[in-house]
mmCIF file with all atom_site columns, C-alpha atoms in Angstrom:
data_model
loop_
_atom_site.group_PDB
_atom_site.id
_atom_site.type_symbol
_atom_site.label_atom_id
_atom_site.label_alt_id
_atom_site.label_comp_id
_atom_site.label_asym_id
_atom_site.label_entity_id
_atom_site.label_seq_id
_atom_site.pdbx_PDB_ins_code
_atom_site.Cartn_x
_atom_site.Cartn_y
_atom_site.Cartn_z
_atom_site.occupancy
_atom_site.B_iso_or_equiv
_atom_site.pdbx_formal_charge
_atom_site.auth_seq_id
_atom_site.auth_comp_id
_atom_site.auth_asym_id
_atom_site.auth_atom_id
_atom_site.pdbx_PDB_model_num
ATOM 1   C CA . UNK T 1 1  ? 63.583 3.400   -28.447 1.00 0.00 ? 163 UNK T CA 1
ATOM 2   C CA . UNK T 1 2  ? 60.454 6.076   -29.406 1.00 0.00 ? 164 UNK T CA 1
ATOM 3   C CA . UNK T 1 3  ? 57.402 4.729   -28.784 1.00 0.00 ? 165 UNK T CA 1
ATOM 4   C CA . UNK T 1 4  ? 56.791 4.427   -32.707 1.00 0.00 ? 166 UNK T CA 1
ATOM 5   C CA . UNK T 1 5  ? 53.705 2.442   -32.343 1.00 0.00 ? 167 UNK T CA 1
ATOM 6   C CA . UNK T 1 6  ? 51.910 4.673   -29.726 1.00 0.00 ? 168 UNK T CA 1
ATOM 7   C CA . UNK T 1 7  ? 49.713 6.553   -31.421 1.00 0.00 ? 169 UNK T CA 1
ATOM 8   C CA . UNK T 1 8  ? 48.055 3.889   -33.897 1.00 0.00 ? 170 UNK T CA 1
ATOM 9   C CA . UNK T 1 9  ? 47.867 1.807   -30.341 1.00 0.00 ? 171 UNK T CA 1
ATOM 10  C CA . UNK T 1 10 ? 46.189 5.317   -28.508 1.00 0.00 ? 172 UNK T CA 1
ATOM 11  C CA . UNK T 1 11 ? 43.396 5.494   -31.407 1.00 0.00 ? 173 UNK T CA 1
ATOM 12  C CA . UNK T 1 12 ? 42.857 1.995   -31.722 1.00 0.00 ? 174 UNK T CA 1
ATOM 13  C CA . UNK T 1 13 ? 41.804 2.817   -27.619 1.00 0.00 ? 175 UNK T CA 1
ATOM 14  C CA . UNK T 1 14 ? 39.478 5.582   -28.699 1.00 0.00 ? 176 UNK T CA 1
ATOM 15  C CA . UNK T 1 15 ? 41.636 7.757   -26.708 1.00 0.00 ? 177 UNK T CA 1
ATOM 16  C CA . UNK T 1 16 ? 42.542 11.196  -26.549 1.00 0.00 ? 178 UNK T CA 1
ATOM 17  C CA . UNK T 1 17 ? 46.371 12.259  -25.944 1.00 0.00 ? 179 UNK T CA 1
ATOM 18  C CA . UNK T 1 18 ? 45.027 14.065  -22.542 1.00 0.00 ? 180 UNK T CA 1
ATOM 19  C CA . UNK T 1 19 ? 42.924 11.031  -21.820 1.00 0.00 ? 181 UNK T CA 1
ATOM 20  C CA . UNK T 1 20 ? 45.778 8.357   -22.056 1.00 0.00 ? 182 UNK T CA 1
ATOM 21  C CA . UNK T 1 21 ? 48.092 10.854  -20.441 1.00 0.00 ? 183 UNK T CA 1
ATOM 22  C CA . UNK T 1 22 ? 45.968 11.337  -17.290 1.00 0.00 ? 184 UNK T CA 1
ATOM 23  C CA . UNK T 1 23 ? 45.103 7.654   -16.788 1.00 0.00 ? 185 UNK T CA 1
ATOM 24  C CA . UNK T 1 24 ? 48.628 6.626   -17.195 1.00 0.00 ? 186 UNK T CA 1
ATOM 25  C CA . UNK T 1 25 ? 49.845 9.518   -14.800 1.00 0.00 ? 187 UNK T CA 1
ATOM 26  C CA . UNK T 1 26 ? 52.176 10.567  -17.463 1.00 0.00 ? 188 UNK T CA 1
ATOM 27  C CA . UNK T 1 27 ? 52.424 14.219  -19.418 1.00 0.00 ? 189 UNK T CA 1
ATOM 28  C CA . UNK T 1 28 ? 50.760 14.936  -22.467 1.00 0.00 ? 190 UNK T CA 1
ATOM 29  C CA . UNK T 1 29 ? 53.893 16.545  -23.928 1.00 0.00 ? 191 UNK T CA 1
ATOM 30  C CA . UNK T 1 30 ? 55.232 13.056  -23.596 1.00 0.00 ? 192 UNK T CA 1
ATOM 31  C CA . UNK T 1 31 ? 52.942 11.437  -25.567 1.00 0.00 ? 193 UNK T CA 1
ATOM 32  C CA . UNK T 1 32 ? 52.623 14.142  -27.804 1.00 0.00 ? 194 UNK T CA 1
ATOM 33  C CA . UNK T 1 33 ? 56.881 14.005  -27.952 1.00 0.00 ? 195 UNK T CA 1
ATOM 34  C CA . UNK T 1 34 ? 56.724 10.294  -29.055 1.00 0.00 ? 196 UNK T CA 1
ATOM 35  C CA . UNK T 1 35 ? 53.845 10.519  -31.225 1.00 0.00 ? 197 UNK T CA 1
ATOM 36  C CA . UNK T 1 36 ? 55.716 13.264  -33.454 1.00 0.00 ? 198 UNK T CA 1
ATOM 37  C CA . UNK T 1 37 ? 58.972 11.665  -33.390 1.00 0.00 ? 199 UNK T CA 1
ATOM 38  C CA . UNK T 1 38 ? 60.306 14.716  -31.073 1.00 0.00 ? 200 UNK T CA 1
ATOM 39  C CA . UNK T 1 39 ? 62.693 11.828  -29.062 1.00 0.00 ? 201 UNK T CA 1
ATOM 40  C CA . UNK T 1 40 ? 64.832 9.017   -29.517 1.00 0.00 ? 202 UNK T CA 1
ATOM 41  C CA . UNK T 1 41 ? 64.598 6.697   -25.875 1.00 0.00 ? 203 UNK T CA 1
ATOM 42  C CA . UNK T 1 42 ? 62.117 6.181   -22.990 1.00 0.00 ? 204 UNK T CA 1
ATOM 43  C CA . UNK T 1 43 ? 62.279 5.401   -19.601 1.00 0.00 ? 205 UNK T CA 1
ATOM 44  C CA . UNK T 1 44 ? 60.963 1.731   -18.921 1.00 0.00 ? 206 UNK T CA 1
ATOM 45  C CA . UNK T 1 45 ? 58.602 3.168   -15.839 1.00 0.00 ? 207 UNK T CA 1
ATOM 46  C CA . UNK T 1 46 ? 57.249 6.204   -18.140 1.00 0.00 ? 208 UNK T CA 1
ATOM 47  C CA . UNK T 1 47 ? 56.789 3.086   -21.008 1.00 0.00 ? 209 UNK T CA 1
ATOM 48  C CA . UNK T 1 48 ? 55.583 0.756   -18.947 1.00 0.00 ? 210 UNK T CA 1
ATOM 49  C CA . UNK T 1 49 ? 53.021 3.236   -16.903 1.00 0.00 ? 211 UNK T CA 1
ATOM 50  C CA . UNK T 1 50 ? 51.463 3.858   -20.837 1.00 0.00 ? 212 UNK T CA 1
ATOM 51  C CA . UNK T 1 51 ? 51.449 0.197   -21.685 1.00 0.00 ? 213 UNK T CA 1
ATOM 52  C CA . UNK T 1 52 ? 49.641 -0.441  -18.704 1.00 0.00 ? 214 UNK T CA 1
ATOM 53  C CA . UNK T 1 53 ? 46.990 2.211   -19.910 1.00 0.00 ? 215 UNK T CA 1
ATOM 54  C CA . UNK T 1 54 ? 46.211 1.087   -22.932 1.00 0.00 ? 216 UNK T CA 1
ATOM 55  C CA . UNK T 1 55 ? 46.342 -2.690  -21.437 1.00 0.00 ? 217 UNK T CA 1
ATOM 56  C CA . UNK T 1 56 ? 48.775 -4.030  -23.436 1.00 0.00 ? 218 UNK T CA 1
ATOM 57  C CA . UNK T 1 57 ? 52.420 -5.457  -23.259 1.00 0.00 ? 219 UNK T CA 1
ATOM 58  C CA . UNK T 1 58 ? 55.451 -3.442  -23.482 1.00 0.00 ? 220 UNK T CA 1
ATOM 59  C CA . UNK T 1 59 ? 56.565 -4.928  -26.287 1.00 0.00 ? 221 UNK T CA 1
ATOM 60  C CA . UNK T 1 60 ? 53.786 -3.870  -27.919 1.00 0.00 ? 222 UNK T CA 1
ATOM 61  C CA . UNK T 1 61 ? 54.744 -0.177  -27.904 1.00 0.00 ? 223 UNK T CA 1
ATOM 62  C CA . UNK T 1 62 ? 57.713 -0.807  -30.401 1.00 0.00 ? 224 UNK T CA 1
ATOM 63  C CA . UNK T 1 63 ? 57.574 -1.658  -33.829 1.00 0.00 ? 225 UNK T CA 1
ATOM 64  C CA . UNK T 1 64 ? 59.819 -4.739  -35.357 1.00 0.00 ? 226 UNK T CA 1
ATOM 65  C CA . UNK T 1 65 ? 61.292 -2.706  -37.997 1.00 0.00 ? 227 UNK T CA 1
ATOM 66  C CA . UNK T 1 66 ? 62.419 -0.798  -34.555 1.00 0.00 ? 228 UNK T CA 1
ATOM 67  C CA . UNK T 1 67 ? 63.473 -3.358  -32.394 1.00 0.00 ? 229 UNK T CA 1
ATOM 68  C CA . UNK T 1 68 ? 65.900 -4.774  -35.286 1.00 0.00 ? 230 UNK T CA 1
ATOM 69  C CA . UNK T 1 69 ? 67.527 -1.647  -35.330 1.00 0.00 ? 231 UNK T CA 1
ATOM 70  C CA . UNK T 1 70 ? 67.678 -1.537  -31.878 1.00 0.00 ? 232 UNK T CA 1
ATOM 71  C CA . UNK T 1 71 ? 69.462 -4.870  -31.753 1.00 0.00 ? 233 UNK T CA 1
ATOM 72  C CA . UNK T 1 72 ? 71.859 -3.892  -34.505 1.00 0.00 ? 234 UNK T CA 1
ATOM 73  C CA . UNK T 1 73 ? 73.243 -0.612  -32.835 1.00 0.00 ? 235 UNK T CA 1
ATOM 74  C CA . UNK T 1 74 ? 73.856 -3.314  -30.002 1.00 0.00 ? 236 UNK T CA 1
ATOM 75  C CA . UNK T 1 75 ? 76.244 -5.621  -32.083 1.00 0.00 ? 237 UNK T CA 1
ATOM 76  C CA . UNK U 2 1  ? 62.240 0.389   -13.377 1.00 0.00 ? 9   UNK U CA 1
ATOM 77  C CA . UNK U 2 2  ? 65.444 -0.954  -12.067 1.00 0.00 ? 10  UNK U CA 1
ATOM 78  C CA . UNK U 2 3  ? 65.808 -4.366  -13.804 1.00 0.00 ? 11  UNK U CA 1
ATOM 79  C CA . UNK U 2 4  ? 65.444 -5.994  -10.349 1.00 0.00 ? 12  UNK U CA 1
ATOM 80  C CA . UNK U 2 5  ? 65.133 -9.643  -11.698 1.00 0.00 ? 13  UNK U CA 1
ATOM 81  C CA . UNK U 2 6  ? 68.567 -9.464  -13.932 1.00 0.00 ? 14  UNK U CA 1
ATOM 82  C CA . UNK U 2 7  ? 70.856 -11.449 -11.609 1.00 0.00 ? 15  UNK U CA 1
ATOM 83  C CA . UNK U 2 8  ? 68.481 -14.299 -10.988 1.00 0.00 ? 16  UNK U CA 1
ATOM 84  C CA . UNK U 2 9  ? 68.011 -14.257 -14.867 1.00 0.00 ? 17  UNK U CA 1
ATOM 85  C CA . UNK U 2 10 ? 71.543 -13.895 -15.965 1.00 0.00 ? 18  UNK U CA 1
ATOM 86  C CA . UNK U 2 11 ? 72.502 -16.679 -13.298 1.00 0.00 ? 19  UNK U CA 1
ATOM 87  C CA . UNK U 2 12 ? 69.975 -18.763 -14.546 1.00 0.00 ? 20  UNK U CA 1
ATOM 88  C CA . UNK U 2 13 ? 71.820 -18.705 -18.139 1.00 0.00 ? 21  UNK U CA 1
ATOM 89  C CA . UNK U 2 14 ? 75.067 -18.848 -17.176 1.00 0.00 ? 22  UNK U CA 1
ATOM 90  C CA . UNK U 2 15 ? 76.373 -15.488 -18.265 1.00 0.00 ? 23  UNK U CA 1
ATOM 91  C CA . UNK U 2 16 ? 78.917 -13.573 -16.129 1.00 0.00 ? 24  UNK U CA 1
ATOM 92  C CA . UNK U 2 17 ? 78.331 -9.693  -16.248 1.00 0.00 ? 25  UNK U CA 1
ATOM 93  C CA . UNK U 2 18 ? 81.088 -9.339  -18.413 1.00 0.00 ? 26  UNK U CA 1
ATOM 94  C CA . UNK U 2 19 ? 79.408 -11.543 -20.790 1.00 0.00 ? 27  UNK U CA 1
ATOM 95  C CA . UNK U 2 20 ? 75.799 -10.301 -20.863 1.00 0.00 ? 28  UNK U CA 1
ATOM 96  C CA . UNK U 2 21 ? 77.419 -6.926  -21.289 1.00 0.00 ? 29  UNK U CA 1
ATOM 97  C CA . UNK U 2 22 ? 79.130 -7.715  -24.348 1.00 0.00 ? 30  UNK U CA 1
ATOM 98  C CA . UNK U 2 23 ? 76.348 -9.694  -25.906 1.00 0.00 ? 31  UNK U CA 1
ATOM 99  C CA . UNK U 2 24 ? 73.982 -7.449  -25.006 1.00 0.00 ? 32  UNK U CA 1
ATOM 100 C CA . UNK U 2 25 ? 76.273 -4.667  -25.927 1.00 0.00 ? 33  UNK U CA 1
ATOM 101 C CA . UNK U 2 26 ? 75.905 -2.506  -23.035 1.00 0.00 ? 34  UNK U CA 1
ATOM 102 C CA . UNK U 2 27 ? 78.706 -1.763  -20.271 1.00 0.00 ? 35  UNK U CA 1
ATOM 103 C CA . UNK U 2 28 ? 79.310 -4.427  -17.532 1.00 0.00 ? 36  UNK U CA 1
ATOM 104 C CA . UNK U 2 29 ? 79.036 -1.054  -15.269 1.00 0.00 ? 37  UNK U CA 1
ATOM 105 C CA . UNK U 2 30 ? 75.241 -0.709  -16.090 1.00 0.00 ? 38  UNK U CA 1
ATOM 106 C CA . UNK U 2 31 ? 74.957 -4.603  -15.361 1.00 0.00 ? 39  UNK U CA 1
ATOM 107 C CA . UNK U 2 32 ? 76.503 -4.010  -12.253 1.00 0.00 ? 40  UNK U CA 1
ATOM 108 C CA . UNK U 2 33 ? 74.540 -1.182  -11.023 1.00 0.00 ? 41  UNK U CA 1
ATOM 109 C CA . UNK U 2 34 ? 70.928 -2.621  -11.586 1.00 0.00 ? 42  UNK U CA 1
ATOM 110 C CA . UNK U 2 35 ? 72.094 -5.544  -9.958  1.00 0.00 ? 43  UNK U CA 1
ATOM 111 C CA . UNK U 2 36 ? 73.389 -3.555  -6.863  1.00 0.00 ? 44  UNK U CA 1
ATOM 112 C CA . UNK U 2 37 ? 70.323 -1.664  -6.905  1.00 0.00 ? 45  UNK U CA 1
ATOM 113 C CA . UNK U 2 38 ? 72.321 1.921   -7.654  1.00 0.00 ? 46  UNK U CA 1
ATOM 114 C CA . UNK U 2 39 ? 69.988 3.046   -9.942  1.00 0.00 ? 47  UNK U CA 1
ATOM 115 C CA . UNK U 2 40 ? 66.335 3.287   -10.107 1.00 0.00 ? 48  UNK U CA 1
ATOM 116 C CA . UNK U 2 41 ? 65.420 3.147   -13.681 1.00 0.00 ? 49  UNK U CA 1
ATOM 117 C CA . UNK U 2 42 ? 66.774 2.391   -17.415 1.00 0.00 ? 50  UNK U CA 1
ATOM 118 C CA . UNK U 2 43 ? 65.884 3.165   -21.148 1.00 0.00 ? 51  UNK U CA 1
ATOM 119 C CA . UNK U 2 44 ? 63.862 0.834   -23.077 1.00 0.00 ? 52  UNK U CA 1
ATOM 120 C CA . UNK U 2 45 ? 66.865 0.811   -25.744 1.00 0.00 ? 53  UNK U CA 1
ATOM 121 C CA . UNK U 2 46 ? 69.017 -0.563  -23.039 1.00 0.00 ? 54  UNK U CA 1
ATOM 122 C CA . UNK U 2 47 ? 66.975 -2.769  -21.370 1.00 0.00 ? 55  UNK U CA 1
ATOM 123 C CA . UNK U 2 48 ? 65.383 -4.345  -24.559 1.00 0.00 ? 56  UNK U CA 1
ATOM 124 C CA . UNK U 2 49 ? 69.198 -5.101  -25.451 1.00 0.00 ? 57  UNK U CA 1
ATOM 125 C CA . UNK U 2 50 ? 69.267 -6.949  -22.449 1.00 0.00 ? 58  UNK U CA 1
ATOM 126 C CA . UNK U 2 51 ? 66.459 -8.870  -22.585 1.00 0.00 ? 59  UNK U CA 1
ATOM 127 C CA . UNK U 2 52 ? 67.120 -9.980  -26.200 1.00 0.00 ? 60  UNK U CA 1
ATOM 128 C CA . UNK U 2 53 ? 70.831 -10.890 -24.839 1.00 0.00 ? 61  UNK U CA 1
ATOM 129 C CA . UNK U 2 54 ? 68.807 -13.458 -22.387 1.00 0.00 ? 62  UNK U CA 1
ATOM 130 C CA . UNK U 2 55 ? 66.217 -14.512 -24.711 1.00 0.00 ? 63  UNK U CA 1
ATOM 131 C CA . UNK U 2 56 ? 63.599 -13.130 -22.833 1.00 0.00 ? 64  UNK U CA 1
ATOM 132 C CA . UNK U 2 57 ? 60.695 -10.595 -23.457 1.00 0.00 ? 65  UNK U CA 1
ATOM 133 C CA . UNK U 2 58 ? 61.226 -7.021  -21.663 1.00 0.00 ? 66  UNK U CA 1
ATOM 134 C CA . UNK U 2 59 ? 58.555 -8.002  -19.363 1.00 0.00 ? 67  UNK U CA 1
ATOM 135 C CA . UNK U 2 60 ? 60.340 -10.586 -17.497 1.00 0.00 ? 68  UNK U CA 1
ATOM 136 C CA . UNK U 2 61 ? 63.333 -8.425  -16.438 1.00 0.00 ? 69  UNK U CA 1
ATOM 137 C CA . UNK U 2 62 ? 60.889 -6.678  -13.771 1.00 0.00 ? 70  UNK U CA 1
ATOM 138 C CA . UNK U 2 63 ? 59.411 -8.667  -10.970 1.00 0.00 ? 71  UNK U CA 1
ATOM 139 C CA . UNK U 2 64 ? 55.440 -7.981  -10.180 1.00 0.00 ? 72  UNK U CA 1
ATOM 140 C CA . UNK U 2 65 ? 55.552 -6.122  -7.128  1.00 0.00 ? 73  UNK U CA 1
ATOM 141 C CA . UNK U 2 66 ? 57.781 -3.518  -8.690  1.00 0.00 ? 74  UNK U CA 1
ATOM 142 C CA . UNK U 2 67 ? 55.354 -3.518  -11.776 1.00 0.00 ? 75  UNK U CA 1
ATOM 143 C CA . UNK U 2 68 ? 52.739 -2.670  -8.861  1.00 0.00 ? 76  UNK U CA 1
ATOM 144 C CA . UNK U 2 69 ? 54.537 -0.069  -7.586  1.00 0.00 ? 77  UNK U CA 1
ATOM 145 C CA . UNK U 2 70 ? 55.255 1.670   -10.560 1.00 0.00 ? 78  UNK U CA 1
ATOM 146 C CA . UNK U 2 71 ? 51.568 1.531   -11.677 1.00 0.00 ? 79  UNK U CA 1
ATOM 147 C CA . UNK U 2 72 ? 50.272 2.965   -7.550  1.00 0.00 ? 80  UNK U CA 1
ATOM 148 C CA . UNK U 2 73 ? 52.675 5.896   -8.439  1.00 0.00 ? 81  UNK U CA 1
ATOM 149 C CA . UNK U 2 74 ? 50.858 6.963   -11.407 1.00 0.00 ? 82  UNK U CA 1
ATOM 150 C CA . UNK U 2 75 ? 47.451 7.231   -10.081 1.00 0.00 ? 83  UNK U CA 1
#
């Protein structure tokens, strides 16, 4: 699952991609990657380590509209 | 992450590996191997299929200490 929420989340922070990428000890390519739709999954640690940044759940991250589709594929 | 909690949770509901895997639509094989502790991390795609297999939120399928960890790594 992208990280489809990430960069409405990273604003909503006052945030720069540099700034979130630093304190969550992440790349900012791999913000940058989510945040322009350039992949498809993410590893829980690299999602969680961002979550953590911007102080909010994991779940939060991922849209509903995603995690539907997510479930669907599964079935 | 390795979903270090997923025995204890999967126990708790009953489900043999087989099972989760199919409901969660995943193979028993990557069941099996976060349970046996042979791998060290998983996608959010896969583990969010899992957790919505047990009725849980992604959260709970990592214990705190290893939520610790992962944040001391990224400082």
């Amino acid at each position: 699952m992208r990280m489809d929420r990430l960069r409405e989340l990273r604003e909503a922070k006052g945030l720069s991609r540099e700034g979130l990428a630093r304190v969550a000890g992440v790349s900012a390519k791999t913000i940058e990657a989510h945040e322009y739709g350039r992949t498809s999954d993410v590893s829980v640690s690299i999602a969680y380590r961002i979550a953590a940044a911007l102080e909010l759940p994991l779940d939060d991250l991922f849209s509903a509209s995603l995690k539907a589709v997510t479930l669907k594929e599964a079935v």
